[in-house]
mmCIF file of C-alpha atoms in Angstrom:
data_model
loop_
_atom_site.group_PDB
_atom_site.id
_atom_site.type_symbol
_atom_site.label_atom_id
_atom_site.label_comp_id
_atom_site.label_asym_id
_atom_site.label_seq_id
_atom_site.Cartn_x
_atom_site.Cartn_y
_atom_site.Cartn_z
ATOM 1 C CA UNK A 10 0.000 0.000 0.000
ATOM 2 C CA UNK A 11 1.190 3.439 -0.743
ATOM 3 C CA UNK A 12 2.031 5.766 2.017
ATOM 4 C CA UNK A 13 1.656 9.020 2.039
ATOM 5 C CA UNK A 14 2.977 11.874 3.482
ATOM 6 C CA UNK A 15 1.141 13.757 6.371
ATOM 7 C CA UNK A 16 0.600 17.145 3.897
ATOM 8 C CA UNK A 17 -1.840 14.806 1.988
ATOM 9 C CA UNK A 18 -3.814 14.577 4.600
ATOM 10 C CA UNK A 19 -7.218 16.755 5.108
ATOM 11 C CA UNK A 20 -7.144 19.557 7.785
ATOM 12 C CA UNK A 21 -9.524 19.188 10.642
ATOM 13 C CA UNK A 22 -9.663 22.019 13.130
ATOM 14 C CA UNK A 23 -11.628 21.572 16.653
ATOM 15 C CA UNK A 24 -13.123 24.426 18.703
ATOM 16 C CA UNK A 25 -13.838 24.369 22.448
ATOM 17 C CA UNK A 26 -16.752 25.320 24.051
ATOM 18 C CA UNK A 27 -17.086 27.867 26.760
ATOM 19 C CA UNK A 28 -15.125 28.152 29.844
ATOM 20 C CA UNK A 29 -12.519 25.398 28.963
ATOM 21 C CA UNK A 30 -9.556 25.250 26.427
ATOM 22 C CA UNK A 31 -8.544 22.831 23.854
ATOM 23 C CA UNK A 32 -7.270 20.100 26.382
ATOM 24 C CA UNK A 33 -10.947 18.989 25.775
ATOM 25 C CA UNK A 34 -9.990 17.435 22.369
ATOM 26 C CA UNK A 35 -7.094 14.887 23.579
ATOM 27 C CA UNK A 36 -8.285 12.161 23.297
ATOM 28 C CA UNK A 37 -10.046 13.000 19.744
ATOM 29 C CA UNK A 38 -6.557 14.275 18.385
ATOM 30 C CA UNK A 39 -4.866 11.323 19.728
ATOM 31 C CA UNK A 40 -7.505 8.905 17.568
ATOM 32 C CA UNK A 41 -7.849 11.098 14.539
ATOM 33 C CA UNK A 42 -4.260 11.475 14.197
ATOM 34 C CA UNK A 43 -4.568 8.918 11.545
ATOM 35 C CA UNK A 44 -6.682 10.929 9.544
ATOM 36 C CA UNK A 45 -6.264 14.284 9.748
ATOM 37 C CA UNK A 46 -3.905 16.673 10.309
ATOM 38 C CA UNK A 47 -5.954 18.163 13.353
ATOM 39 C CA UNK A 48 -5.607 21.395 14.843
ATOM 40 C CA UNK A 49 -6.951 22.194 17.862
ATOM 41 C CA UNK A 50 -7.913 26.098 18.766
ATOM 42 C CA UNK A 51 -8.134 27.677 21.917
ATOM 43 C CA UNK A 52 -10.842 30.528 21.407
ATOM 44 C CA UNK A 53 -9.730 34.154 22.007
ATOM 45 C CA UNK A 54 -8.422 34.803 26.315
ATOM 46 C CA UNK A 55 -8.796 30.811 26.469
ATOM 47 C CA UNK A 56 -6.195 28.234 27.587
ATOM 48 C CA UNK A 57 -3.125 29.125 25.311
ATOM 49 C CA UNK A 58 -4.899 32.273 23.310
ATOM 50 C CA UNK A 59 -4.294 35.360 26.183
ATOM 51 C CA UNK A 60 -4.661 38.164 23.929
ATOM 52 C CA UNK A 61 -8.865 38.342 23.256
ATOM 53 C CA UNK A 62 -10.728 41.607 22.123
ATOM 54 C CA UNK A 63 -12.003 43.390 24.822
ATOM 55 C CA UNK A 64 -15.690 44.020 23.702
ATOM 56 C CA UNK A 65 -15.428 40.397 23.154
ATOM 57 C CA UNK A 66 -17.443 41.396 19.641
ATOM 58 C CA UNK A 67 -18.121 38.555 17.165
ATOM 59 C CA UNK A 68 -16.570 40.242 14.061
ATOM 60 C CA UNK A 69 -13.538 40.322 16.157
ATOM 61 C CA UNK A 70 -13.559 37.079 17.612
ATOM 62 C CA UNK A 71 -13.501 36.031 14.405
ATOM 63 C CA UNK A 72 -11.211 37.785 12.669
ATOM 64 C CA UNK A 73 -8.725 36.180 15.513
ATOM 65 C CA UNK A 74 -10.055 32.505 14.837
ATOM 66 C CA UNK A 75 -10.025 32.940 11.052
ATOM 67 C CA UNK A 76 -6.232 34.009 10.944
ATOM 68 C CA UNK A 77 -5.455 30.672 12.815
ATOM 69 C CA UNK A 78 -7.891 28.926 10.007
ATOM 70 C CA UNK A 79 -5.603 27.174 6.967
ATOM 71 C CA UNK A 80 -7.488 27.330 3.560
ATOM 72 C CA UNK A 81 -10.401 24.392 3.276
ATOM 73 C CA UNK A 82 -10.764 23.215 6.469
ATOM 74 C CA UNK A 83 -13.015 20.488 8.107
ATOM 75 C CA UNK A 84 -13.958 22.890 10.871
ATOM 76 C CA UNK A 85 -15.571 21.128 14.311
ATOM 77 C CA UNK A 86 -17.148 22.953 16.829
ATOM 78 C CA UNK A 87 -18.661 22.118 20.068
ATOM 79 C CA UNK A 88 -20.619 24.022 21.982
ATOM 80 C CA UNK A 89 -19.998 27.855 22.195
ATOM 81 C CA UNK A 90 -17.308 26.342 19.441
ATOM 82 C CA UNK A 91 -19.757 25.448 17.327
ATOM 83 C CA UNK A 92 -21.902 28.800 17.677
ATOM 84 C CA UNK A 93 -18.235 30.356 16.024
ATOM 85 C CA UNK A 94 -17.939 27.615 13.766
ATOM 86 C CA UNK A 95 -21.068 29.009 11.762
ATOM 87 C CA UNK A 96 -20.437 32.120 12.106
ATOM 88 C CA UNK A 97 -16.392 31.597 10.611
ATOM 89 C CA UNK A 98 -18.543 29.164 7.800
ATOM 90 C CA UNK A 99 -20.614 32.199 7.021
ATOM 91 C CA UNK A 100 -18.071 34.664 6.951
ATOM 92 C CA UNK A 101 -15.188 32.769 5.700
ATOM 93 C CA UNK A 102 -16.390 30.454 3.197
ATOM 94 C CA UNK A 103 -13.253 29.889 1.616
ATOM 95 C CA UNK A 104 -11.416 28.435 4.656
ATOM 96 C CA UNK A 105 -14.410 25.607 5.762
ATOM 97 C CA UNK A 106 -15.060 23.177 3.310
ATOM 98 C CA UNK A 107 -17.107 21.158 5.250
ATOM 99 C CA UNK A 108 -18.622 21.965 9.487
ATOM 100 C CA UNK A 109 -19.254 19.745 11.693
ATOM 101 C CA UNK A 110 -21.247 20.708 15.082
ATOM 102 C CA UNK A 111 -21.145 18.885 18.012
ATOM 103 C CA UNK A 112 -24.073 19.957 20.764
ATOM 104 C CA UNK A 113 -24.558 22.974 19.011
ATOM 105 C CA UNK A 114 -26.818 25.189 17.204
ATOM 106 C CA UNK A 115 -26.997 28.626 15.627
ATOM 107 C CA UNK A 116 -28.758 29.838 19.059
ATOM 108 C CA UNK A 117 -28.110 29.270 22.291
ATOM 109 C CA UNK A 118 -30.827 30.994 24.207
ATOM 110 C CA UNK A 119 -34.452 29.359 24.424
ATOM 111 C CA UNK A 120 -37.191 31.833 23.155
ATOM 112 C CA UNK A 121 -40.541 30.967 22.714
ATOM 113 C CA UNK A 122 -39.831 29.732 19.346
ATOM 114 C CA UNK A 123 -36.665 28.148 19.961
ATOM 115 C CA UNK A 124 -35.378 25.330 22.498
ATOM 116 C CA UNK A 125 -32.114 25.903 24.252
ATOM 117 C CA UNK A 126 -30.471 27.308 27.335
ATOM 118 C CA UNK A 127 -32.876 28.926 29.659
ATOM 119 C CA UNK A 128 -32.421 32.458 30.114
ATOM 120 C CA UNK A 129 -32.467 32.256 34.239
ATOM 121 C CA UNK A 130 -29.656 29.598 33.959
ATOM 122 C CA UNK A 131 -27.882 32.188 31.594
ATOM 123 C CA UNK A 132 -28.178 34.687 34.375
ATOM 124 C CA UNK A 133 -27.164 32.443 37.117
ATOM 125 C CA UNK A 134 -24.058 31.782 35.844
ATOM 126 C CA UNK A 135 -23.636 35.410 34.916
ATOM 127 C CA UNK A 136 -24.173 35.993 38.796
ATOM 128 C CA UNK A 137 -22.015 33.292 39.828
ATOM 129 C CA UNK A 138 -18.600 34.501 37.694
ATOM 130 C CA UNK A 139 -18.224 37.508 39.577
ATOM 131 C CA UNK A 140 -18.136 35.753 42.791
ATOM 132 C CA UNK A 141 -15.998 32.663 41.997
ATOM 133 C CA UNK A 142 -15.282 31.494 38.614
ATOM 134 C CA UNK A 143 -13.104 28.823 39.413
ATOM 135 C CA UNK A 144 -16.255 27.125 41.247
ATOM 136 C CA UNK A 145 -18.581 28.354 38.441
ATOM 137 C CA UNK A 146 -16.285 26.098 36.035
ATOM 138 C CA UNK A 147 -16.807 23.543 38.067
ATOM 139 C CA UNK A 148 -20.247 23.257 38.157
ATOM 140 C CA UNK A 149 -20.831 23.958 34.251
ATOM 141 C CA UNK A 150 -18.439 20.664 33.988
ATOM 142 C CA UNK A 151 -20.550 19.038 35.989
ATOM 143 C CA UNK A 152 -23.828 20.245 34.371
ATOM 144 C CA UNK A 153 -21.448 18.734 30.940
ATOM 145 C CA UNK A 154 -21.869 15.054 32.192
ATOM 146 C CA UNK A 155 -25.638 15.370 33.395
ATOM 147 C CA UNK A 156 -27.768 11.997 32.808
ATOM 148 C CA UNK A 157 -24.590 9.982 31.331
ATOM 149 C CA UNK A 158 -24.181 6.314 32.578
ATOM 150 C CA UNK A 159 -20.726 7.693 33.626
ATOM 151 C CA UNK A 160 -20.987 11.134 34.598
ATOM 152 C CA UNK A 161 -18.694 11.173 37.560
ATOM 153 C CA UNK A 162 -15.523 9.938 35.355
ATOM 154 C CA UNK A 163 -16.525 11.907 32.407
ATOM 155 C CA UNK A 164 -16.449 15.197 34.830
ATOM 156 C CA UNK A 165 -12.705 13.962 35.910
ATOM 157 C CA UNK A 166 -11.845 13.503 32.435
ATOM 158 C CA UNK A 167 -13.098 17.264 31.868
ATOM 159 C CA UNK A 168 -11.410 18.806 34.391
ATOM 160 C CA UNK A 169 -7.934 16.713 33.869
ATOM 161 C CA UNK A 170 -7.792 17.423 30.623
ATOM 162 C CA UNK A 171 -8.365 21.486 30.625
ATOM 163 C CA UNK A 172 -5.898 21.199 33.597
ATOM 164 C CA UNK A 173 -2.806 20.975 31.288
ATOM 165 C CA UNK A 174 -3.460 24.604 29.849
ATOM 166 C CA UNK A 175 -4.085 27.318 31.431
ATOM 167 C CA UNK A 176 -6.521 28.757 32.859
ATOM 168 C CA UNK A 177 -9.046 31.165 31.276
ATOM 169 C CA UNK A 178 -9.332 34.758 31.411
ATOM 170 C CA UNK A 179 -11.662 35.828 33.868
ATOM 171 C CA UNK A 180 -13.169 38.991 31.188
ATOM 172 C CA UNK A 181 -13.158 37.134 28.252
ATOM 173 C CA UNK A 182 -15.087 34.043 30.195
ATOM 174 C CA UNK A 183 -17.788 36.446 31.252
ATOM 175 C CA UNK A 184 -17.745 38.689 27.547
ATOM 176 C CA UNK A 185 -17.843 35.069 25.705
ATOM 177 C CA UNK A 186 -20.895 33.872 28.426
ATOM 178 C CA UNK A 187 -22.827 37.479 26.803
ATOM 179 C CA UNK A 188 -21.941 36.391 23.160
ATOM 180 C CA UNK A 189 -23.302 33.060 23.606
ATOM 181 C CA UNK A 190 -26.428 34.198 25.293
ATOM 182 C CA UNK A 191 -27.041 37.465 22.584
ATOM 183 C CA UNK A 192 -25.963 35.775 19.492
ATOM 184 C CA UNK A 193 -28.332 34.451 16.736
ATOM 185 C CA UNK A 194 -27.261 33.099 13.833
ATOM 186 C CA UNK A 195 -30.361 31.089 12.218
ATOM 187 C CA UNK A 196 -30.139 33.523 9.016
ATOM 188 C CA UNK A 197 -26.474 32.851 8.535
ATOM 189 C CA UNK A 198 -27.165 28.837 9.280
ATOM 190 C CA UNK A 199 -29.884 28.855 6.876
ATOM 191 C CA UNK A 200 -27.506 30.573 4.147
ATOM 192 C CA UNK A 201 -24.560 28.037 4.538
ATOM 193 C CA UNK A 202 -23.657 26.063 0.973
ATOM 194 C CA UNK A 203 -20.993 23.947 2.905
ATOM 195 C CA UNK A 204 -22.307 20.879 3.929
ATOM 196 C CA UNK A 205 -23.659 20.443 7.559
ATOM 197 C CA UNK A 206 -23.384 17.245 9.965
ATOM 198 C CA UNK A 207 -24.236 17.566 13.213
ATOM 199 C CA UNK A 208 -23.585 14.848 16.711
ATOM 200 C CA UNK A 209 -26.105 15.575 19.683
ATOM 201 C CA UNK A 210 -27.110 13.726 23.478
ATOM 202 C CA UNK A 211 -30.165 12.644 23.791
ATOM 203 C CA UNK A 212 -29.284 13.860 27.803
ATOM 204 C CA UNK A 213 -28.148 17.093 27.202
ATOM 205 C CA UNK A 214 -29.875 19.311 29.091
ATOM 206 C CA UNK A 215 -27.926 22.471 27.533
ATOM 207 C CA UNK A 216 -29.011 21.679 23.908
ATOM 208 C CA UNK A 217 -32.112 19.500 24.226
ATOM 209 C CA UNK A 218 -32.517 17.648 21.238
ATOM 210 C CA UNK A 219 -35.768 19.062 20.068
ATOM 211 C CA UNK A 220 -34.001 21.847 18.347
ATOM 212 C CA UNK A 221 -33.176 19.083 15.775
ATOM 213 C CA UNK A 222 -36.407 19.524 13.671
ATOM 214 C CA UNK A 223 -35.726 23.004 13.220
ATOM 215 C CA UNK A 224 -32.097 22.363 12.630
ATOM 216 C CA UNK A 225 -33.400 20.277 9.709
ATOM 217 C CA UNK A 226 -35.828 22.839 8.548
ATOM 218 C CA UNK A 227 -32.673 25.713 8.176
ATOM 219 C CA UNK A 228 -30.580 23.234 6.693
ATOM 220 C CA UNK A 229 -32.631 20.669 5.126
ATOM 221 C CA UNK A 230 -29.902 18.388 3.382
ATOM 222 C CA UNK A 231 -27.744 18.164 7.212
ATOM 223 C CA UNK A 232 -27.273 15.109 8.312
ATOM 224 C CA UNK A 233 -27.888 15.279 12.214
ATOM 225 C CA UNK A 234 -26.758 12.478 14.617
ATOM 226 C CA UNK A 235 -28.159 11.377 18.812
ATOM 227 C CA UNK A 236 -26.108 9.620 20.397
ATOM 228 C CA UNK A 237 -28.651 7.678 23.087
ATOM 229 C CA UNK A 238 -26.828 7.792 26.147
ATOM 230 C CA UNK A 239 -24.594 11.106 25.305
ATOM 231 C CA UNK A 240 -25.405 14.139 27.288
ATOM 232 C CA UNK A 241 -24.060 17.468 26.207
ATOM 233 C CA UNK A 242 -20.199 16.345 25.550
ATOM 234 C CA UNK A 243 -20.664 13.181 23.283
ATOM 235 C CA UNK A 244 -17.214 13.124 22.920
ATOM 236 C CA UNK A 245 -16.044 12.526 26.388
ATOM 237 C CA UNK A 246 -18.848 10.215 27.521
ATOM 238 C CA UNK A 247 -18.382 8.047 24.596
ATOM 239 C CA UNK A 248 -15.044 8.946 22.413
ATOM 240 C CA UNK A 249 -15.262 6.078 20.152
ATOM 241 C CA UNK A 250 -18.685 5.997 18.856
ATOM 242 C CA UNK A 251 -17.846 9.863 18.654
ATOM 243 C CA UNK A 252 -14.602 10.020 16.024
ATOM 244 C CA UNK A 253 -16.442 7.335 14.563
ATOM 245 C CA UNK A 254 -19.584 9.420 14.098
ATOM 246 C CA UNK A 255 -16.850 11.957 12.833
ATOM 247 C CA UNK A 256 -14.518 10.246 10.392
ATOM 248 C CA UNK A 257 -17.215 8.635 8.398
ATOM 249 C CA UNK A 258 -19.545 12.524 8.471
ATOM 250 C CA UNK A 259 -16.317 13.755 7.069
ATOM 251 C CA UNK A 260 -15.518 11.216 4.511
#
């Protein structure tokens, strides 16, 4: 069989979700290694990224991300990640070829027409930054591994993992918590010509999966995966039904 050289291979690029870094991925790099060439971002005042706009504005967010972004990427997003991931697809079309979202949608914040995050568990942990944001962390980990078979190792895992970098700014946590609560990007979703696959928990309590029919209705040719037992970080709880899920969505 021919080998060939790691250049040949197909970029994929992984975004974090909020509060934590890239340490999150590890154990996705380490298996996709084979694969891809994978890149793993830490978003703007995040783990290794310390410089972070101020206003924490999306444009600029970005415009930071997308100089990080090689040409045709697979871009992966989880989360808060994947909220930027559609907005880079939209706005740089040229560097994602293909996005993949994992527990993520174009909005965060449930409305009356619109499941997601409720707004007074939006404001609690608003409230709770400015008194301890360590502990604050803590707890949103914990609210990661809600209703999984497993939940107490998966929240070890978590915190192990975002343990090798360091840790986050304390502004650009609380500007990035505003973003994800104020940002809605259903239009731009709607408009995206790359193709769309998508990996959700049946558990997750963040992004219940009854946004998925109107997922389907913005984007009508995605193709949207549950994972039964997941909650709302599918690729902790269960890592190799998860790059599994990914390297054939990507193929």
């Amino acid at each position: 069989m021919a080998e060939y050289s790691t250049t040949a291979k197909p970029t994929l690029v992984l975004l974090h979700g909020w509060g934590l870094n890239q340490g999150v991925w590890s154990e996705v790099q380490q298996q996709l290694a084979g694969d891809f060439q994978v890149l793993a971002l830490d978003l703007p005042g995040f783990g290794l990224s310390r410089q972070f706009p101020p206003a924490y504005r999306l444009d600029e967010v970005l415009s930071q991300l997308a100089a990080q972004l090689p040409e045709q990427s697979y871009l992966c997003g989880w989360s808060l990640g994947g909220l930027l991931a559609i907005a880079l697809a939209a706005a740089y079309p040229d560097k994602v070829k293909q996005l993949a979202l994992v527990a993520a949608t174009p909005k965060f914040l449930a409305t009356d027409d619109w499941p997601g995050m409720r707004a007074e568990v939006m404001q609690q942990f608003a409230s709770a930054l400015s008194q301890n944001l360590p502990q604050t962390i803590q707890r949103f980990l914990a609210i990661q591994a809600l209703g999984s078979e497993h939940a107490k190792q998966d929240i070890l895992k978590l915190r192990d993992s975002i343990a090798r970098f360091p840790e986050a700014q304390p502004q650009a946590v609380v500007q990035a918590l505003t973003l994800l609560a104020d940002t809605d990007l259903r239009q731009q979703f709607a408009a995206l010509t790359q193709p769309v696959v998508g990996c959700y928990g049946r558990l997750d309590s963040l992004v219940p999966v009854a946004v998925l029919p109107l997922l389907q209705q913005l984007q009508p040719a995605a193709k949207l995966t549950v994972l039964a037992k997941a909650s709302h970080a599918p690729f902790i709880s269960h890592p190799d039904e998860f790059c599994q899920w990914l390297r054939s969505a990507l193929q």
